[in-house]
Short mmCIF file of C-alpha atoms and ligand atoms in Angstrom, two decimals:
data_model
loop_
_atom_site.label_atom_id
_atom_site.label_comp_id
_atom_site.label_asym_id
_atom_site.label_seq_id
_atom_site.Cartn_x
_atom_site.Cartn_y
_atom_site.Cartn_z
CA MET A 1 -189.29 3.68 30.28
CA ALA A 2 -186.02 4.71 31.87
CA ASN A 3 -185.52 8.45 32.18
CA SER A 4 -182.80 9.74 29.92
CA PRO A 5 -179.92 11.02 31.98
CA GLU A 6 -180.03 14.63 30.85
CA SER A 7 -177.50 15.97 33.27
CA GLU A 8 -174.96 14.82 35.77
CA ASP A 9 -175.46 15.48 39.42
CA PRO A 10 -172.70 17.84 40.55
CA VAL A 11 -172.40 15.85 43.76
CA LYS A 12 -170.35 12.71 43.18
CA ALA A 13 -171.69 9.37 44.36
CA TYR A 14 -169.48 6.89 46.11
CA GLY A 15 -169.58 3.20 46.66
CA TYR A 16 -167.72 -0.10 46.47
CA ALA A 17 -167.00 -1.54 43.04
CA ALA A 18 -165.41 -4.63 41.53
CA ARG A 19 -162.73 -3.61 39.00
CA ASP A 20 -162.01 -7.04 37.51
CA SER A 21 -163.09 -10.67 37.66
CA SER A 22 -161.50 -11.16 41.07
CA GLY A 23 -164.78 -9.64 42.25
CA VAL A 24 -163.02 -7.82 45.09
CA LEU A 25 -164.88 -4.61 45.96
CA THR A 26 -162.99 -1.38 46.66
CA PRO A 27 -164.18 2.21 47.12
CA LEU A 28 -165.11 4.19 43.99
CA THR A 29 -166.29 7.76 43.46
CA PHE A 30 -168.37 8.31 40.34
CA SER A 31 -170.98 10.49 38.61
CA ARG A 32 -174.65 9.73 38.47
CA ARG A 33 -177.59 11.52 36.88
CA SER A 34 -179.46 14.33 38.55
CA THR A 35 -183.09 13.81 39.57
CA ALA A 36 -185.24 13.97 36.40
CA ASP A 37 -189.00 14.71 36.19
CA LYS A 38 -190.11 11.16 36.89
CA ASP A 39 -187.27 10.24 39.20
CA VAL A 40 -187.31 9.46 42.87
CA ARG A 41 -184.17 10.09 44.87
CA PHE A 42 -183.76 8.23 48.10
CA LYS A 43 -181.27 7.71 50.87
CA VAL A 44 -180.17 4.08 50.88
CA LEU A 45 -180.74 2.36 54.22
CA TYR A 46 -180.25 -1.36 53.58
CA CYS A 47 -179.15 -3.64 50.77
CA GLY A 48 -179.06 -7.44 50.61
CA ILE A 49 -176.28 -9.49 48.99
CA CYS A 50 -177.61 -11.90 46.36
CA HIS A 51 -175.53 -14.65 44.77
CA SER A 52 -176.16 -12.90 41.41
CA ASP A 53 -173.99 -10.06 42.73
CA LEU A 54 -171.13 -12.56 43.02
CA HIS A 55 -171.74 -14.09 39.58
CA PHE A 56 -171.75 -10.60 38.10
CA ALA A 57 -168.79 -9.19 40.02
CA LYS A 58 -166.70 -12.22 38.97
CA ASN A 59 -167.97 -12.11 35.36
CA GLU A 60 -169.24 -15.69 35.61
CA TRP A 61 -171.93 -14.96 33.03
CA GLY A 62 -169.45 -13.37 30.62
CA MET A 63 -171.35 -10.08 30.36
CA SER A 64 -169.83 -7.88 33.06
CA THR A 65 -168.28 -4.53 32.22
CA TYR A 66 -166.15 -3.01 34.95
CA PRO A 67 -166.38 -1.22 37.27
CA ILE A 68 -169.38 -3.14 38.66
CA LEU A 69 -171.29 -1.84 41.65
CA PRO A 70 -173.37 -4.79 42.78
CA GLY A 71 -176.52 -4.74 44.90
CA HIS A 72 -180.18 -4.97 43.93
CA GLU A 73 -182.17 -5.50 47.14
CA ILE A 74 -182.29 -1.87 48.20
CA VAL A 75 -184.50 -0.15 50.76
CA GLY A 76 -184.37 3.58 51.39
CA VAL A 77 -186.24 6.72 52.31
CA VAL A 78 -187.28 9.32 49.72
CA THR A 79 -185.42 12.65 49.90
CA GLU A 80 -186.50 14.29 46.61
CA VAL A 81 -189.07 13.68 43.86
CA GLY A 82 -189.12 14.98 40.29
CA SER A 83 -191.89 17.36 39.17
CA LYS A 84 -193.92 14.61 37.45
CA VAL A 85 -193.66 11.95 40.14
CA GLU A 86 -197.11 10.79 41.24
CA LYS A 87 -196.61 7.78 43.48
CA PHE A 88 -194.16 9.07 46.09
CA LYS A 89 -193.42 11.96 48.39
CA VAL A 90 -190.45 12.92 50.52
CA GLY A 91 -190.23 10.69 53.60
CA ASP A 92 -191.79 7.57 52.02
CA VAL A 93 -189.97 4.28 52.54
CA VAL A 94 -189.29 2.63 49.18
CA GLY A 95 -187.53 -0.31 47.59
CA VAL A 96 -185.69 -0.99 44.35
CA GLY A 97 -185.01 -4.51 43.12
CA CYS A 98 -183.32 -5.94 40.04
CA LEU A 99 -184.69 -3.53 37.45
CA VAL A 100 -184.37 0.21 36.93
CA GLY A 101 -185.46 0.43 33.30
CA SER A 102 -187.30 -1.25 30.41
CA CYS A 103 -188.68 -0.14 27.05
CA GLY A 104 -192.24 0.39 28.32
CA SER A 105 -193.83 -0.56 25.01
CA CYS A 106 -193.08 -4.21 24.15
CA GLN A 107 -195.58 -6.99 24.76
CA ASN A 108 -193.89 -7.91 28.03
CA CYS A 109 -193.78 -4.35 29.36
CA THR A 110 -197.43 -3.72 28.52
CA ASN A 111 -198.36 -6.93 30.37
CA ASP A 112 -196.47 -6.04 33.57
CA LEU A 113 -193.67 -8.45 32.75
CA GLU A 114 -190.80 -5.97 32.65
CA SER A 115 -188.36 -8.63 33.80
CA TYR A 116 -188.71 -10.22 30.34
CA CYS A 117 -188.27 -6.99 28.37
CA PRO A 118 -185.41 -7.42 25.87
CA LYS A 119 -184.34 -3.85 26.64
CA GLN A 120 -184.46 -4.12 30.41
CA ILE A 121 -181.89 -2.23 32.44
CA LEU A 122 -180.65 -4.09 35.48
CA THR A 123 -179.91 -2.25 38.69
CA TYR A 124 -176.38 -3.61 38.56
CA GLY A 125 -174.14 -3.50 35.52
CA PHE A 126 -175.59 -0.36 33.91
CA PRO A 127 -173.55 2.27 35.69
CA TYR A 128 -175.24 5.47 34.64
CA HIS A 129 -178.90 4.72 35.22
CA ASP A 130 -178.79 3.73 38.78
CA GLY A 131 -175.62 5.15 39.98
CA ILE A 132 -175.54 3.78 43.37
CA ARG A 133 -176.69 0.71 45.14
CA TRP A 134 -174.97 -0.52 48.24
CA LEU A 135 -172.46 1.96 48.10
CA LEU A 136 -173.79 5.26 48.13
CA ASP A 137 -175.78 7.35 50.29
CA HIS A 138 -178.46 8.09 47.68
CA MET A 139 -180.00 6.40 44.68
CA VAL A 140 -182.00 7.87 41.80
CA ALA A 141 -184.54 5.80 39.85
CA ASP A 142 -187.60 6.26 37.64
CA GLU A 143 -190.69 5.99 39.85
CA HIS A 144 -192.04 3.11 37.75
CA PHE A 145 -189.23 0.96 39.14
CA VAL A 146 -189.63 2.09 42.74
CA LEU A 147 -191.77 0.02 45.13
CA ARG A 148 -193.96 1.27 47.97
CA TRP A 149 -192.85 -0.27 51.25
CA PRO A 150 -195.73 -1.78 53.26
CA GLU A 151 -196.03 -0.30 56.73
CA ASN A 152 -195.49 -3.44 58.79
CA LEU A 153 -192.69 -4.96 56.71
CA PRO A 154 -189.28 -4.73 58.41
CA LEU A 155 -186.80 -2.65 56.42
CA ASP A 156 -183.66 -4.76 56.98
CA SER A 157 -185.01 -8.30 56.83
CA GLY A 158 -187.53 -7.23 54.18
CA ALA A 159 -184.86 -5.93 51.78
CA PRO A 160 -184.03 -9.40 50.35
CA LEU A 161 -187.63 -9.75 49.21
CA LEU A 162 -186.78 -7.30 46.40
CA CYS A 163 -184.87 -10.06 44.61
CA ALA A 164 -184.99 -13.33 46.57
CA GLY A 165 -188.66 -12.72 47.39
CA ILE A 166 -190.07 -11.91 43.98
CA THR A 167 -187.84 -14.47 42.24
CA THR A 168 -189.37 -17.28 44.30
CA TYR A 169 -192.91 -15.95 44.83
CA ARG A 170 -193.53 -15.45 41.11
CA PRO A 171 -192.88 -19.03 39.91
CA LEU A 172 -194.85 -20.46 42.85
CA ARG A 173 -197.81 -18.41 41.62
CA HIS A 174 -197.22 -18.83 37.90
CA PHE A 175 -196.76 -22.61 37.95
CA GLY A 176 -199.74 -23.28 40.22
CA LEU A 177 -197.60 -24.22 43.22
CA ASP A 178 -199.57 -21.84 45.41
CA LYS A 179 -202.43 -23.94 46.69
CA SER A 180 -203.21 -25.86 49.80
CA GLY A 181 -202.10 -29.47 49.44
CA VAL A 182 -199.73 -28.89 46.54
CA MET A 183 -196.42 -30.71 47.04
CA VAL A 184 -193.48 -28.36 46.48
CA GLY A 185 -189.76 -29.08 46.58
CA VAL A 186 -187.21 -26.33 47.25
CA VAL A 187 -183.68 -27.21 46.15
CA GLY A 188 -180.78 -25.32 47.78
CA LEU A 189 -181.40 -23.68 51.14
CA GLY A 190 -179.70 -20.32 50.64
CA GLY A 191 -180.99 -16.76 50.23
CA LEU A 192 -183.61 -17.64 47.61
CA GLY A 193 -184.32 -21.11 48.94
CA HIS A 194 -185.21 -20.14 52.50
CA VAL A 195 -187.57 -17.41 51.29
CA ALA A 196 -189.11 -19.90 48.83
CA VAL A 197 -189.88 -22.20 51.77
CA LYS A 198 -191.57 -19.36 53.65
CA PHE A 199 -193.68 -18.27 50.67
CA ALA A 200 -194.65 -21.82 49.73
CA LYS A 201 -195.77 -22.48 53.31
CA ALA A 202 -197.68 -19.19 53.46
CA LEU A 203 -199.44 -20.15 50.21
CA GLY A 204 -200.52 -23.48 51.72
CA ALA A 205 -198.12 -25.94 50.06
CA GLU A 206 -196.50 -28.97 51.68
CA VAL A 207 -192.78 -28.26 51.38
CA THR A 208 -189.80 -30.58 51.03
CA VAL A 209 -186.32 -29.07 51.21
CA PHE A 210 -183.57 -30.69 49.12
CA SER A 211 -180.14 -29.75 50.41
CA THR A 212 -176.51 -30.80 50.23
CA THR A 213 -176.01 -29.68 53.83
CA PRO A 214 -177.37 -32.11 56.44
CA ALA A 215 -176.65 -29.52 59.17
CA LYS A 216 -179.50 -27.38 57.82
CA LYS A 217 -182.13 -30.01 58.62
CA GLN A 218 -183.15 -28.74 62.04
CA GLU A 219 -183.26 -25.12 60.87
CA ALA A 220 -185.36 -26.09 57.87
CA LEU A 221 -187.91 -28.09 59.85
CA GLU A 222 -188.08 -26.04 63.04
CA GLY A 223 -187.07 -22.53 61.97
CA LEU A 224 -188.51 -22.37 58.48
CA LYS A 225 -191.37 -24.82 59.14
CA ALA A 226 -190.60 -26.99 56.11
CA ASP A 227 -192.45 -30.31 56.25
CA HIS A 228 -189.63 -32.60 55.07
CA PHE A 229 -185.87 -32.44 54.54
CA ILE A 230 -183.96 -34.57 52.05
CA VAL A 231 -180.20 -34.73 51.60
CA THR A 232 -179.82 -34.77 47.82
CA LYS A 233 -176.61 -36.79 47.91
CA ASP A 234 -178.28 -39.65 49.79
CA PRO A 235 -179.86 -42.00 47.21
CA GLU A 236 -182.02 -43.72 49.80
CA GLU A 237 -183.52 -40.45 50.99
CA MET A 238 -184.10 -39.42 47.36
CA ARG A 239 -185.87 -42.74 46.64
CA SER A 240 -188.14 -42.20 49.64
CA VAL A 241 -189.75 -39.22 47.92
CA ALA A 242 -189.77 -40.57 44.33
CA SER A 243 -192.68 -39.36 42.14
CA SER A 244 -194.20 -37.33 44.99
CA LEU A 245 -193.90 -33.64 44.07
CA ASP A 246 -195.96 -31.33 41.86
CA GLY A 247 -193.13 -28.88 41.36
CA ILE A 248 -189.58 -27.99 42.26
CA ILE A 249 -188.11 -24.54 42.77
CA ASP A 250 -184.40 -25.06 42.11
CA THR A 251 -182.28 -22.24 43.56
CA VAL A 252 -178.84 -23.87 43.38
CA SER A 253 -176.14 -21.42 42.33
CA ALA A 254 -173.61 -24.02 41.09
CA THR A 255 -173.67 -26.63 38.34
CA HIS A 256 -175.53 -29.68 39.68
CA PRO A 257 -177.29 -32.76 38.29
CA ILE A 258 -180.95 -32.16 37.38
CA GLU A 259 -181.98 -35.71 36.50
CA PRO A 260 -182.15 -37.00 40.10
CA LEU A 261 -184.48 -34.10 40.84
CA LEU A 262 -186.81 -35.09 38.00
CA THR A 263 -187.28 -38.52 39.63
CA VAL A 264 -189.02 -36.93 42.61
CA LEU A 265 -191.61 -35.22 40.41
CA LYS A 266 -195.05 -36.69 39.78
CA GLN A 267 -196.33 -37.07 36.24
CA ASP A 268 -196.56 -33.60 34.65
CA GLY A 269 -194.40 -32.25 37.46
CA LYS A 270 -192.46 -29.05 36.86
CA HIS A 271 -188.83 -28.30 37.57
CA VAL A 272 -188.24 -24.54 37.66
CA SER A 273 -184.64 -23.34 37.50
CA LEU A 274 -183.94 -20.05 39.25
CA GLY A 275 -180.21 -20.49 39.80
CA VAL A 276 -177.79 -19.45 37.10
CA PRO A 277 -174.75 -21.77 37.23
CA GLU A 278 -171.87 -21.08 34.88
CA LYS A 279 -172.32 -24.29 32.87
CA PRO A 280 -175.40 -25.49 30.91
CA LEU A 281 -177.71 -28.21 32.26
CA GLU A 282 -177.22 -31.81 31.17
CA LEU A 283 -180.43 -33.66 30.56
CA SER A 284 -181.54 -36.82 28.73
CA THR A 285 -184.88 -36.55 26.98
CA TYR A 286 -185.75 -39.95 28.48
CA SER A 287 -185.99 -38.36 31.91
CA LEU A 288 -188.53 -35.89 30.51
CA ILE A 289 -190.53 -38.37 28.44
CA MET A 290 -191.10 -40.72 31.36
CA GLY A 291 -193.78 -38.79 33.22
CA ARG A 292 -194.16 -35.91 30.76
CA LYS A 293 -191.98 -33.74 33.00
CA ILE A 294 -191.54 -30.03 32.36
CA VAL A 295 -188.23 -28.21 32.81
CA SER A 296 -188.57 -24.45 32.97
CA GLY A 297 -187.08 -21.28 34.42
CA SER A 298 -188.18 -17.93 35.81
CA ALA A 299 -186.58 -14.48 36.11
CA THR A 300 -187.43 -12.19 39.03
CA GLY A 301 -190.81 -10.50 38.30
CA GLY A 302 -192.53 -7.38 36.98
CA LEU A 303 -193.10 -4.29 39.07
CA LYS A 304 -196.82 -4.93 39.63
CA GLU A 305 -196.19 -8.45 40.87
CA THR A 306 -193.27 -7.30 43.01
CA GLN A 307 -195.57 -4.82 44.74
CA GLU A 308 -198.16 -7.60 45.19
CA MET A 309 -195.46 -9.85 46.67
CA LEU A 310 -194.41 -7.17 49.19
CA GLU A 311 -198.03 -6.74 50.32
CA PHE A 312 -198.43 -10.53 50.64
CA ALA A 313 -195.18 -10.78 52.62
CA ALA A 314 -196.25 -8.01 54.99
CA LYS A 315 -199.63 -9.66 55.53
CA HIS A 316 -198.21 -13.15 56.14
CA GLY A 317 -195.08 -12.19 58.06
CA VAL A 318 -192.67 -13.39 55.38
CA ASN A 319 -189.19 -11.87 55.42
CA ALA A 320 -185.61 -13.10 55.29
CA ASP A 321 -183.42 -14.51 58.06
CA ILE A 322 -180.52 -12.09 57.91
CA GLU A 323 -177.07 -11.29 59.17
CA LEU A 324 -176.81 -7.47 59.30
CA ILE A 325 -173.30 -6.29 58.43
CA PRO A 326 -171.37 -3.03 57.95
CA ILE A 327 -170.21 -2.16 54.42
CA ASP A 328 -166.55 -2.81 55.18
CA TYR A 329 -167.40 -6.48 55.80
CA VAL A 330 -168.64 -6.87 52.23
CA ASN A 331 -165.71 -8.81 50.74
CA THR A 332 -165.71 -11.29 53.62
CA ALA A 333 -169.47 -11.61 53.22
CA MET A 334 -169.11 -12.35 49.49
CA ASP A 335 -166.57 -15.09 50.28
CA ARG A 336 -168.94 -16.56 52.84
CA VAL A 337 -171.86 -16.55 50.36
CA LEU A 338 -169.65 -18.54 47.99
CA LYS A 339 -169.15 -21.14 50.71
CA SER A 340 -172.89 -21.19 51.56
CA ASP A 341 -171.85 -19.92 54.98
CA VAL A 342 -174.71 -17.54 55.73
CA ARG A 343 -178.07 -18.05 57.43
CA TYR A 344 -179.54 -17.00 55.10
CA ARG A 345 -178.93 -13.54 53.64
CA PHE A 346 -176.39 -10.83 54.34
CA VAL A 347 -177.92 -7.36 54.49
CA ILE A 348 -175.64 -4.32 54.55
CA ASP A 349 -176.50 -1.57 57.00
CA VAL A 350 -175.64 1.08 54.41
CA ALA A 351 -176.87 4.20 56.16
CA ASN A 352 -174.94 3.48 59.34
CA SER A 353 -171.69 2.19 57.87
CA LEU A 354 -171.00 3.85 54.51
CA LYS A 355 -168.84 6.90 55.03
CA ALA A 356 -167.92 9.51 52.43
CA PRO A 357 -164.32 9.15 51.24
N1 LIG B 401 -183.80 -16.37 38.22
C1 LIG B 401 -183.53 -15.17 38.72
O1 LIG B 401 -184.10 -14.15 38.31
C2 LIG B 401 -182.57 -15.07 39.85
C3 LIG B 401 -182.70 -14.07 40.81
C4 LIG B 401 -181.83 -14.07 41.91
C5 LIG B 401 -180.84 -15.03 42.02
N2 LIG B 401 -180.71 -15.95 41.01
C6 LIG B 401 -179.70 -17.00 41.09
O2 LIG B 401 -180.16 -18.00 42.01
C7 LIG B 401 -179.04 -18.68 42.56
C8 LIG B 401 -179.19 -18.71 44.08
O3 LIG B 401 -179.02 -17.41 44.61
P1 LIG B 401 -178.93 -17.22 46.21
O4 LIG B 401 -178.67 -15.78 46.43
O5 LIG B 401 -180.07 -17.88 46.87
O6 LIG B 401 -177.57 -18.06 46.51
P2 LIG B 401 -177.07 -18.70 47.86
O7 LIG B 401 -177.59 -17.95 49.03
O8 LIG B 401 -175.61 -18.85 47.71
O9 LIG B 401 -177.77 -20.14 47.90
C9 LIG B 401 -177.47 -21.16 46.97
C10 LIG B 401 -177.65 -22.53 47.65
O10 LIG B 401 -177.37 -23.53 46.66
C11 LIG B 401 -176.81 -24.67 47.30
N3 LIG B 401 -175.54 -24.98 46.66
C12 LIG B 401 -174.44 -24.18 46.56
N4 LIG B 401 -173.46 -24.82 45.88
C13 LIG B 401 -173.95 -26.03 45.55
C14 LIG B 401 -173.42 -27.12 44.82
N5 LIG B 401 -172.16 -27.12 44.32
N6 LIG B 401 -174.22 -28.22 44.64
C15 LIG B 401 -175.47 -28.24 45.14
N7 LIG B 401 -176.01 -27.24 45.84
C16 LIG B 401 -175.27 -26.14 46.04
C17 LIG B 401 -176.61 -24.33 48.78
O11 LIG B 401 -177.74 -24.86 49.48
P3 LIG B 401 -177.64 -26.22 50.36
O12 LIG B 401 -176.54 -26.00 51.34
O13 LIG B 401 -178.97 -26.33 50.98
O14 LIG B 401 -177.37 -27.33 49.40
C18 LIG B 401 -176.67 -22.82 48.77
O15 LIG B 401 -177.10 -22.34 50.02
C19 LIG B 401 -177.80 -17.93 42.04
O16 LIG B 401 -177.29 -18.64 40.92
C20 LIG B 401 -178.36 -16.58 41.63
O17 LIG B 401 -177.59 -15.95 40.63
C21 LIG B 401 -181.55 -15.98 39.95
ZN1 LIG B 402 -180.67 -11.22 43.08
ZN1 LIG B 403 -190.18 -3.77 27.05
#
């Protein structure tokens, strides 16, 4: 379903790229495709920094090919549409998330589950198709992978919804953790985690945050309106919520023990991994057998559900707590994400800070 890049745009794109597994981003000028029939070209306004950008820039998943131009929470304004584009016109505000291509014909694609297409093309890591991301002034993408921006959704603090939002909203819906009275745990209060709390609350759940950072307690309870806060490293606090939750949304980016988290699930409770640590999980089957627990995972979401999520977020006032930064702060920001030193998402003010070389 991705347009074939038939020709190169004569105007070079520019951005910031990682050249090796140090993950350090430096300016890069490169070619991208011209606007094809079904393409939308837009001026990039904002882009969030997701922990996946760090994993990818540092080749922590062993699949990076350099140069890497990270960034996949992108909001912009349309400047040109191809002759067969139906959904957009010049001047529309749009978003692009994790995906810019998929096969369009497999069982997943035909069921609006493009994020499970075996031939999916990620916004980052496939240099030709997207071209740009944080780092350039314009991006070109097939209209199928471009989202309409709801009128009352902020552009800067809404940008992280394009990855953090859909990645947390989808499993809450899919695993039935979207009803009044359902007991939901959110593990890791970072970019994904804090949005998960907001969506779970908006869907009616009672939310318990599990964190390694006691200093986040007040923010979680007062700012994010979580109902409870548990420090995962405190065995007594963990025991106080034993067998109490219907499901857990686990957003931790680093290798961490899963078994203590299974003890806080009720019978038939579900643990859903969203984080992608470098090392595999360690798990005894005993911890699953006792209580018929389910361990699962979830990857972002399809385009239809991403659009649905944006509409829901606009209606319920869900967006990210952000620190808006200029592009030249990006390496410092990446270091701070690694140290969990951000409340709770960096968003780059691309249009106002990216200058042509
Ligand atoms: N499934 C998908 O499709 C998908 C999509 C997007 C992102 N991801 C992945 O989801 C993960 C989270 O992304 P993010 O952008 O939300 O990251 P983030 O902002 O860095 O948040 C991760 C949180 O995990 C906790 N944490 C960090 N190191 C930890 C450790 N050693 N032990 C225990 N907890 C730790 C911290 O929360 P506390 O301080 O509260 O403990 C931290 O704030 C990443 O691995 C990312 O690649 C997956
Ligand atoms: Zn992401
Ligand atoms: Zn497919």
